[in-house]
Short mmCIF file of the C-alpha atoms (twelve columns), coordinates in Angstrom:
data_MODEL
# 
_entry.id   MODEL 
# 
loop_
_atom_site.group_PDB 
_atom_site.id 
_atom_site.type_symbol 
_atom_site.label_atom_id 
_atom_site.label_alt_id 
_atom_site.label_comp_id 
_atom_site.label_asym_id 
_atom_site.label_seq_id 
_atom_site.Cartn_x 
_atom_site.Cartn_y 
_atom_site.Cartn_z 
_atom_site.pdbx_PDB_model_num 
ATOM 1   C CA . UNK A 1   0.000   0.000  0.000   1 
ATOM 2   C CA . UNK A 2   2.729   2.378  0.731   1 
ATOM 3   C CA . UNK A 3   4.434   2.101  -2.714  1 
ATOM 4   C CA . UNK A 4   1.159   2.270  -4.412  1 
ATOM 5   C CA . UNK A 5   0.712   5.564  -2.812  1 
ATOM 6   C CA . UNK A 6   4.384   6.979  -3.309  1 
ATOM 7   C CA . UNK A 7   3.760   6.066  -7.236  1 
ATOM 8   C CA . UNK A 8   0.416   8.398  -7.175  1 
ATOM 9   C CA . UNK A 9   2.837   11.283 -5.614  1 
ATOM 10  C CA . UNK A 10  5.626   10.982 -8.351  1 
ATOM 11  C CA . UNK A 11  3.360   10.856 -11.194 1 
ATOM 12  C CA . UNK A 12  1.024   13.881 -9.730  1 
ATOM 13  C CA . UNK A 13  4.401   15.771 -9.030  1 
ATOM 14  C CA . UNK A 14  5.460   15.126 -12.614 1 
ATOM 15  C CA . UNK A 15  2.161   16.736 -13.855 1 
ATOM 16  C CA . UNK A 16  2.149   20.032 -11.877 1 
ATOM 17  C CA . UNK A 17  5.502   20.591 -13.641 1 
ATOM 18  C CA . UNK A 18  5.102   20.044 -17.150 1 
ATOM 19  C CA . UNK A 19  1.216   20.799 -18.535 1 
ATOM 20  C CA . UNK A 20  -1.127  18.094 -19.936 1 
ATOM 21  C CA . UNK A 21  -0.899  18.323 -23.536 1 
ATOM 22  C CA . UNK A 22  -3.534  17.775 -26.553 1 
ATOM 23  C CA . UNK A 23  -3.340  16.969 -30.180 1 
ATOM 24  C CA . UNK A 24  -6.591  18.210 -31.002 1 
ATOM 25  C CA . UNK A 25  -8.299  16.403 -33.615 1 
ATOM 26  C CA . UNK A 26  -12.345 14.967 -34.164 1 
ATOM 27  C CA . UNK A 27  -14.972 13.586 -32.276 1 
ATOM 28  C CA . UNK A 28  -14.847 9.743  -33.280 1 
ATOM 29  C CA . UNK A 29  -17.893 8.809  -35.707 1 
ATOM 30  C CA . UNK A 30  -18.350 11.780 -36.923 1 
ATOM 31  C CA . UNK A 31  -20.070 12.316 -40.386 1 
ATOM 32  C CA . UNK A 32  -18.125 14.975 -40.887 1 
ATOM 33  C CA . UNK A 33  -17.363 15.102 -44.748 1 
ATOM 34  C CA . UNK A 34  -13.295 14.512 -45.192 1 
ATOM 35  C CA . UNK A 35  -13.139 18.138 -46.858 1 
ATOM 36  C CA . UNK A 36  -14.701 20.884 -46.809 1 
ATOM 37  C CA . UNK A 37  -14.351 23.631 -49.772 1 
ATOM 38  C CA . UNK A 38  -13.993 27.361 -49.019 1 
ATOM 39  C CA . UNK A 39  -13.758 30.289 -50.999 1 
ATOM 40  C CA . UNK A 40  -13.889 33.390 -50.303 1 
ATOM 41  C CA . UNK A 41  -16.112 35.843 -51.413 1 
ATOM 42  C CA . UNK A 42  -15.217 36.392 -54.750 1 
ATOM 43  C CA . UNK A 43  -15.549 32.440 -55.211 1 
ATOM 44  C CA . UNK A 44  -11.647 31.992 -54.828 1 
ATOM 45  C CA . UNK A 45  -11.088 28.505 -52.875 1 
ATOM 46  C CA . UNK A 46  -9.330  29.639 -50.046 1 
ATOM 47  C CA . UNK A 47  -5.718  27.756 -49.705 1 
ATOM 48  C CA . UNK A 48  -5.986  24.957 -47.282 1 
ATOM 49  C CA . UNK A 49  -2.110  24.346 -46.906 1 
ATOM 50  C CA . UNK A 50  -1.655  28.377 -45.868 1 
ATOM 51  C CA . UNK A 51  -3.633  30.707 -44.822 1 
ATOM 52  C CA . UNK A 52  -4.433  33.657 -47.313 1 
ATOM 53  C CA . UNK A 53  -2.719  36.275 -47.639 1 
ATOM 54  C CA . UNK A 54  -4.817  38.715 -47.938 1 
ATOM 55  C CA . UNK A 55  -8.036  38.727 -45.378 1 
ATOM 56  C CA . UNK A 56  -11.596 38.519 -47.295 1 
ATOM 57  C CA . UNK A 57  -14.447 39.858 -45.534 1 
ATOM 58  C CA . UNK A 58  -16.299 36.232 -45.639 1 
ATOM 59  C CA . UNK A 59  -15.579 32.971 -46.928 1 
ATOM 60  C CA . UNK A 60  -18.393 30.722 -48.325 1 
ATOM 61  C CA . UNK A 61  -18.156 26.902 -47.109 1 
ATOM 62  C CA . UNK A 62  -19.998 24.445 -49.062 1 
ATOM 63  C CA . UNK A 63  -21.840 21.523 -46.795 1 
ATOM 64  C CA . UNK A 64  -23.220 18.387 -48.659 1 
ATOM 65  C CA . UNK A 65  -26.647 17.183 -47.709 1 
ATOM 66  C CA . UNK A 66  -26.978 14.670 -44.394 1 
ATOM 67  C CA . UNK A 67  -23.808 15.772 -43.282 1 
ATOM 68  C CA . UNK A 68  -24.109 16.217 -39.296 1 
ATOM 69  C CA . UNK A 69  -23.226 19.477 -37.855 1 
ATOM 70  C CA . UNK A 70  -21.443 20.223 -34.770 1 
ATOM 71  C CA . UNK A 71  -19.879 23.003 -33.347 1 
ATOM 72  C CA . UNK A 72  -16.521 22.383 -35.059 1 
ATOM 73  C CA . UNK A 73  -16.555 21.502 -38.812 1 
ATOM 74  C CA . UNK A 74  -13.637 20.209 -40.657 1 
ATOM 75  C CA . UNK A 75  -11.486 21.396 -43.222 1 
ATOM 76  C CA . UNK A 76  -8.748  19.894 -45.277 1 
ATOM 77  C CA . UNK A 77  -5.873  22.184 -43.705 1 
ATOM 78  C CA . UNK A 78  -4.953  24.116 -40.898 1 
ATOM 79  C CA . UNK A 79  -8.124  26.314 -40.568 1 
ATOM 80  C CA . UNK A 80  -10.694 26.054 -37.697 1 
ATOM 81  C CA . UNK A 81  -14.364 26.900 -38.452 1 
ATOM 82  C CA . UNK A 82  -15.958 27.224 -35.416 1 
ATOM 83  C CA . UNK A 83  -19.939 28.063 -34.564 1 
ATOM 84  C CA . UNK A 84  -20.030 31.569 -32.766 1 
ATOM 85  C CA . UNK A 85  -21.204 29.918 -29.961 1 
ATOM 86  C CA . UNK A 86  -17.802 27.600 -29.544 1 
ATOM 87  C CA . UNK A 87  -15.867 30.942 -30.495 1 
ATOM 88  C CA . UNK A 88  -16.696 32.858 -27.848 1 
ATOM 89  C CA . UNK A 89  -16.894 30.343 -25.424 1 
ATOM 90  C CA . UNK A 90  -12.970 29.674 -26.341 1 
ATOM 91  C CA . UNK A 91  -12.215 33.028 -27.037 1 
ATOM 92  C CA . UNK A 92  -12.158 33.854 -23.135 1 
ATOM 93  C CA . UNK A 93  -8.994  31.288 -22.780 1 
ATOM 94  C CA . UNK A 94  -5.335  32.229 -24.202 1 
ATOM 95  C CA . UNK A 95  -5.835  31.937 -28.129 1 
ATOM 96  C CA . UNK A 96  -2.823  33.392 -30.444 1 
ATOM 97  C CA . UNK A 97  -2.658  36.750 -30.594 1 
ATOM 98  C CA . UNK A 98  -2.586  36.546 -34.699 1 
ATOM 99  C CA . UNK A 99  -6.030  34.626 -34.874 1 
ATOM 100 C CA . UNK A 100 -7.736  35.913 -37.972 1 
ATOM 101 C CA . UNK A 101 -11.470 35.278 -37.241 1 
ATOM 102 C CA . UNK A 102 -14.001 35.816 -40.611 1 
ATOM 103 C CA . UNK A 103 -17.508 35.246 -40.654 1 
ATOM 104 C CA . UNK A 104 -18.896 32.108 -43.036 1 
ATOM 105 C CA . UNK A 105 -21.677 31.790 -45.343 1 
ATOM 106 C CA . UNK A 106 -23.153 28.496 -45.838 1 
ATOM 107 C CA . UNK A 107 -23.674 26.506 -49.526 1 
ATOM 108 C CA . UNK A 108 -24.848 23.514 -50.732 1 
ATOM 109 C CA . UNK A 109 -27.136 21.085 -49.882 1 
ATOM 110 C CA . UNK A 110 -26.861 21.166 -46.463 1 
ATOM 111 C CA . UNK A 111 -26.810 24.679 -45.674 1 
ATOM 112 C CA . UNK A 112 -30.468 24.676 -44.429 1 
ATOM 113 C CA . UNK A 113 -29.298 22.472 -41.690 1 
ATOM 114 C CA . UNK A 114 -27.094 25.331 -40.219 1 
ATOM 115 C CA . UNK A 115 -28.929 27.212 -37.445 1 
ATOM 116 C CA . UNK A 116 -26.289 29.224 -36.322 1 
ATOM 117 C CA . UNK A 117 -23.724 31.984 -37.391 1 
ATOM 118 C CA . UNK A 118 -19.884 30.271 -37.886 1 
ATOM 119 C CA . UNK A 119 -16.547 32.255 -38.028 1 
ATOM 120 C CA . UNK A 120 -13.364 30.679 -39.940 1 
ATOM 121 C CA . UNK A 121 -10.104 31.147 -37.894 1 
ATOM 122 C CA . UNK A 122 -6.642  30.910 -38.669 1 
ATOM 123 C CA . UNK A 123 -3.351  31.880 -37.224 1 
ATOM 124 C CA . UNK A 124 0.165   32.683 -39.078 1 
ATOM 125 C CA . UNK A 125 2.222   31.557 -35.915 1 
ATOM 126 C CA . UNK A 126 3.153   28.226 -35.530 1 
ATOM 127 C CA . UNK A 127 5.507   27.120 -32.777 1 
ATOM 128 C CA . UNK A 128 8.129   24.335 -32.954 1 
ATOM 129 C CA . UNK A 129 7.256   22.152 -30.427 1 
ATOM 130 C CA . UNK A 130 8.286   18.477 -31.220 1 
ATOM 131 C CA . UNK A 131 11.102  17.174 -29.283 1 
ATOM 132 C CA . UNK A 132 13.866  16.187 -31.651 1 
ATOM 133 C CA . UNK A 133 15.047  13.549 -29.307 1 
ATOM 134 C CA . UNK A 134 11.376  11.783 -28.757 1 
ATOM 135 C CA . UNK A 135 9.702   12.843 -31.239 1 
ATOM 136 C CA . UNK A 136 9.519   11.093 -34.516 1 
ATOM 137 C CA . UNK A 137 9.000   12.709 -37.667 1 
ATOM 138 C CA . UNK A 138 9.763   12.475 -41.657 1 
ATOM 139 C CA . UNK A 139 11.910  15.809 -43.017 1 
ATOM 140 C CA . UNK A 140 13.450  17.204 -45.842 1 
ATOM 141 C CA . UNK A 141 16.408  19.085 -44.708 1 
ATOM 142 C CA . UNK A 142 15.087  21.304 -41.999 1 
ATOM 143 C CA . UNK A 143 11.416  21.124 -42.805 1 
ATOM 144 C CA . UNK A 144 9.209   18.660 -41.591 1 
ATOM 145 C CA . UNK A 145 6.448   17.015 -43.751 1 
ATOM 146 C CA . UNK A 146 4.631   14.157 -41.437 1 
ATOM 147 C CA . UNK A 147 5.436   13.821 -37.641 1 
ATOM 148 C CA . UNK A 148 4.953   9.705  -36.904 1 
ATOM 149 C CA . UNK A 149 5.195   10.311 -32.704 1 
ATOM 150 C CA . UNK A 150 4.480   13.358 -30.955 1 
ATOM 151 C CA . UNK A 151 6.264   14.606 -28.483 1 
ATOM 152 C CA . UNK A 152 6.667   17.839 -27.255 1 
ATOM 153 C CA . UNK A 153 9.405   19.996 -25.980 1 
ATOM 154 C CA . UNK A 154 8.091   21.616 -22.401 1 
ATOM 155 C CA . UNK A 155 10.829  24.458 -22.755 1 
ATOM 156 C CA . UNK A 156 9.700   26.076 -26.149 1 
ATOM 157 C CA . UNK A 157 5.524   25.246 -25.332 1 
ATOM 158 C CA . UNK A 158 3.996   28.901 -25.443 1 
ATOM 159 C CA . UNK A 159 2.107   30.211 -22.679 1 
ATOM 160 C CA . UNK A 160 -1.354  29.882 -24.581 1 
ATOM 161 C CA . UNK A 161 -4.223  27.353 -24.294 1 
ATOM 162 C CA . UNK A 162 -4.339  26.794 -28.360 1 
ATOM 163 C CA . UNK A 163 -1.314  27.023 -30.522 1 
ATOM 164 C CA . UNK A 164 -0.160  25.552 -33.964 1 
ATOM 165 C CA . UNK A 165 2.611   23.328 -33.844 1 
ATOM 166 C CA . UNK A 166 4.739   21.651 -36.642 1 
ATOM 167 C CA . UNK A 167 2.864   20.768 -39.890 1 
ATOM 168 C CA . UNK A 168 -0.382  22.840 -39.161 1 
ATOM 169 C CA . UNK A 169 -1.219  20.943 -36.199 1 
ATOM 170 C CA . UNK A 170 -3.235  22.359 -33.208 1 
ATOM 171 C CA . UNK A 171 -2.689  21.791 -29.917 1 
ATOM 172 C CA . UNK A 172 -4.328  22.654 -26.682 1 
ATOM 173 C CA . UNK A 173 -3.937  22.599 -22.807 1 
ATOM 174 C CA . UNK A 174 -6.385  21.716 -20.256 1 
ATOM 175 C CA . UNK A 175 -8.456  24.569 -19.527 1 
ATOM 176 C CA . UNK A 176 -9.598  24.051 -23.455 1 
ATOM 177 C CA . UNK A 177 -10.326 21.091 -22.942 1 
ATOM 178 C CA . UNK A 178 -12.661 21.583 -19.892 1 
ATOM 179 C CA . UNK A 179 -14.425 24.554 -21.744 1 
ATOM 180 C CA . UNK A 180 -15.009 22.608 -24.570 1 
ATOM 181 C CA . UNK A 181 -16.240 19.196 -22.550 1 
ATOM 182 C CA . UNK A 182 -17.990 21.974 -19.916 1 
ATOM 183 C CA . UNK A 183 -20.223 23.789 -22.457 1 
ATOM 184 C CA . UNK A 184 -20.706 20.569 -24.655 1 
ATOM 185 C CA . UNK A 185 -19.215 21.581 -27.589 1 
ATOM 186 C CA . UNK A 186 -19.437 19.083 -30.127 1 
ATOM 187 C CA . UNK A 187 -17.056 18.292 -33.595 1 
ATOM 188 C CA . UNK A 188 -13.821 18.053 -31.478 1 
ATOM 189 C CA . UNK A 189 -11.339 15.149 -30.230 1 
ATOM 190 C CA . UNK A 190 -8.553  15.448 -28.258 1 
ATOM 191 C CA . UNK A 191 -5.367  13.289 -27.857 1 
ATOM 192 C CA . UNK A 192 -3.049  13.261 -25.075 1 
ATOM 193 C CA . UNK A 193 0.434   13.554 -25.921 1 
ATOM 194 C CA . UNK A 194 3.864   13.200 -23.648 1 
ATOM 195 C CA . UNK A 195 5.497   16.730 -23.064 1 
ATOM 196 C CA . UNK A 196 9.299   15.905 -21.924 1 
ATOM 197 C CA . UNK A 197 11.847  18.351 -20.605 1 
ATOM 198 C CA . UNK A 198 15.245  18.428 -20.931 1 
ATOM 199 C CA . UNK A 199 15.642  18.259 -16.714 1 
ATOM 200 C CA . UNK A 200 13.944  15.095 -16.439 1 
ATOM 201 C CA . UNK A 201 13.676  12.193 -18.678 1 
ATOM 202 C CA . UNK A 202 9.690   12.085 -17.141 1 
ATOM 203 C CA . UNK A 203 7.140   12.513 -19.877 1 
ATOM 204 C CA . UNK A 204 4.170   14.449 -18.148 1 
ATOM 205 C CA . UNK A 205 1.571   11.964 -19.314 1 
ATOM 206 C CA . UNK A 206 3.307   8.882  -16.980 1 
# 
C-alpha cells in the first residue's frame, strides 16, 4: 500500500511541472465530410495548406446534404471553423494573438441544416514544439512534412491554451479542454500527448 501511494505522488508531481498536452483532432464517428471547400467571397477557394494572404471579408463553405453538424466543422488544412457559440466560449482562454477570425456563409445542400452563425479562424504563428530527441517525424532538410510520434518539448511550449505546432497541427492545454467538454461543444477530439523536458527524462503523461 505504501508504494502504491508513493507512485500516485511521483506521477502527480510530474504533472504540476510540465502541462497536460492535446493533439486536437475529431470527435470519433463523426459524419463529418473529409473536406470541406472554401472560398472566399469572390468564389476563390481559399488555400488549405496556408492561410491567405490577404483577409476577405467572408468565406463561403460548401456543406453536402446529411452531413451532421457540430460546433466544429472540418477542413482539409490548418483552418478552424468554429460556430459563434464555440468561439466565444474559447475566445475567453489564451488563443494566439494573430487569430484571424471571418464570418462564413453556408452553400450547398446542407446549408439549411445550419442554425447558427460560424466564423473561420486561422493563425500565421506556428511554434516548434516536437522534441527532436522523442519525437519522430519524416523531413526534408530542416522542414518537416509528417510527424509519426508526438512529443513535445516543455521548454519552447507557449504560454497559450491553443497554438499551432509543426505541420499545421493544433494543440491545446487543459483549460480548453474543460471549456469545450464543460459547455458541450461538439465536432472536437482530443489526444493526449507526452510533453518531456530536458531536466527530467519524465514525460508528463506517466
Amino acid at each position: 500500500m505504501k508504494l502504491e501511494i508513493y507512485v500516485i505522488e511521483i506521477s502527480l508531481r510530474i504533472s504540476m511541472e510540465n502541462p497536460h498536452l492535446y493533439l486536437m483532432g475529431f470527435a470519433p464517428g463523426s459524419r463529418i465530410p473529409k473536406f470541406v471547400t472554401v472560398t472566399d467571397d469572390q468564389g476563390r477557394e481559399v488555400p488549405d495548406a496556408e492561410p491567405p494572404t490577404q483577409k476577405p471579408d467572408k468565406v463561403r463553405v460548401h456543406l453536402p446534404a446529411g452531413v451532421e453538424v457540430m460546433d466544429r466543422m472540418l477542413t482539409s488544412g490548418r483552418e478552424l471553423i468554429l460556430s459563434r457559440r464555440a468561439f466565444e466560449t474559447l475566445a475567453e482562454l489564451r488563443l494566439p494573438a494573430d487569430l484571424v477570425v471571418i464570418p462564413c456563409e453556408w452553400t450547398g445542400p446542407g446549408a439549411q441544416m445550419i442554425q447558427r452563425d460560424y466564423v473561420y479562424c486561422y493563425a500565421d504563428s506556428s511554434h516548434e514544439v516536437l522534441d527532436p530527441q522523442f519525437g519522430r517525424a519524416k523531413r526534408v532538410g530542416k522542414h518537416i512534412l509528417s510527424v509519426f510520434d508526438w512529443a513535445l518539448k516543455w521548454e519552447v511550449i507557449p504560454e497559450l491554451d491553443l497554438f499551432q505546432g509543426e505541420t499545421g497541427k493544433w494543440f491545446v492545454k487543459d483549460g480548453f479542454v474543460n471549456a469545450v467538454f464543460n459547455h458541450h461543444l461538439t465536432g472536437f477530439g482530443f489526444t493526449r500527448v507526452p510533453v518531456y523536458s530536458s531536466e527530467t527524462a519524465n514525460p508528463s503523461e506517466e
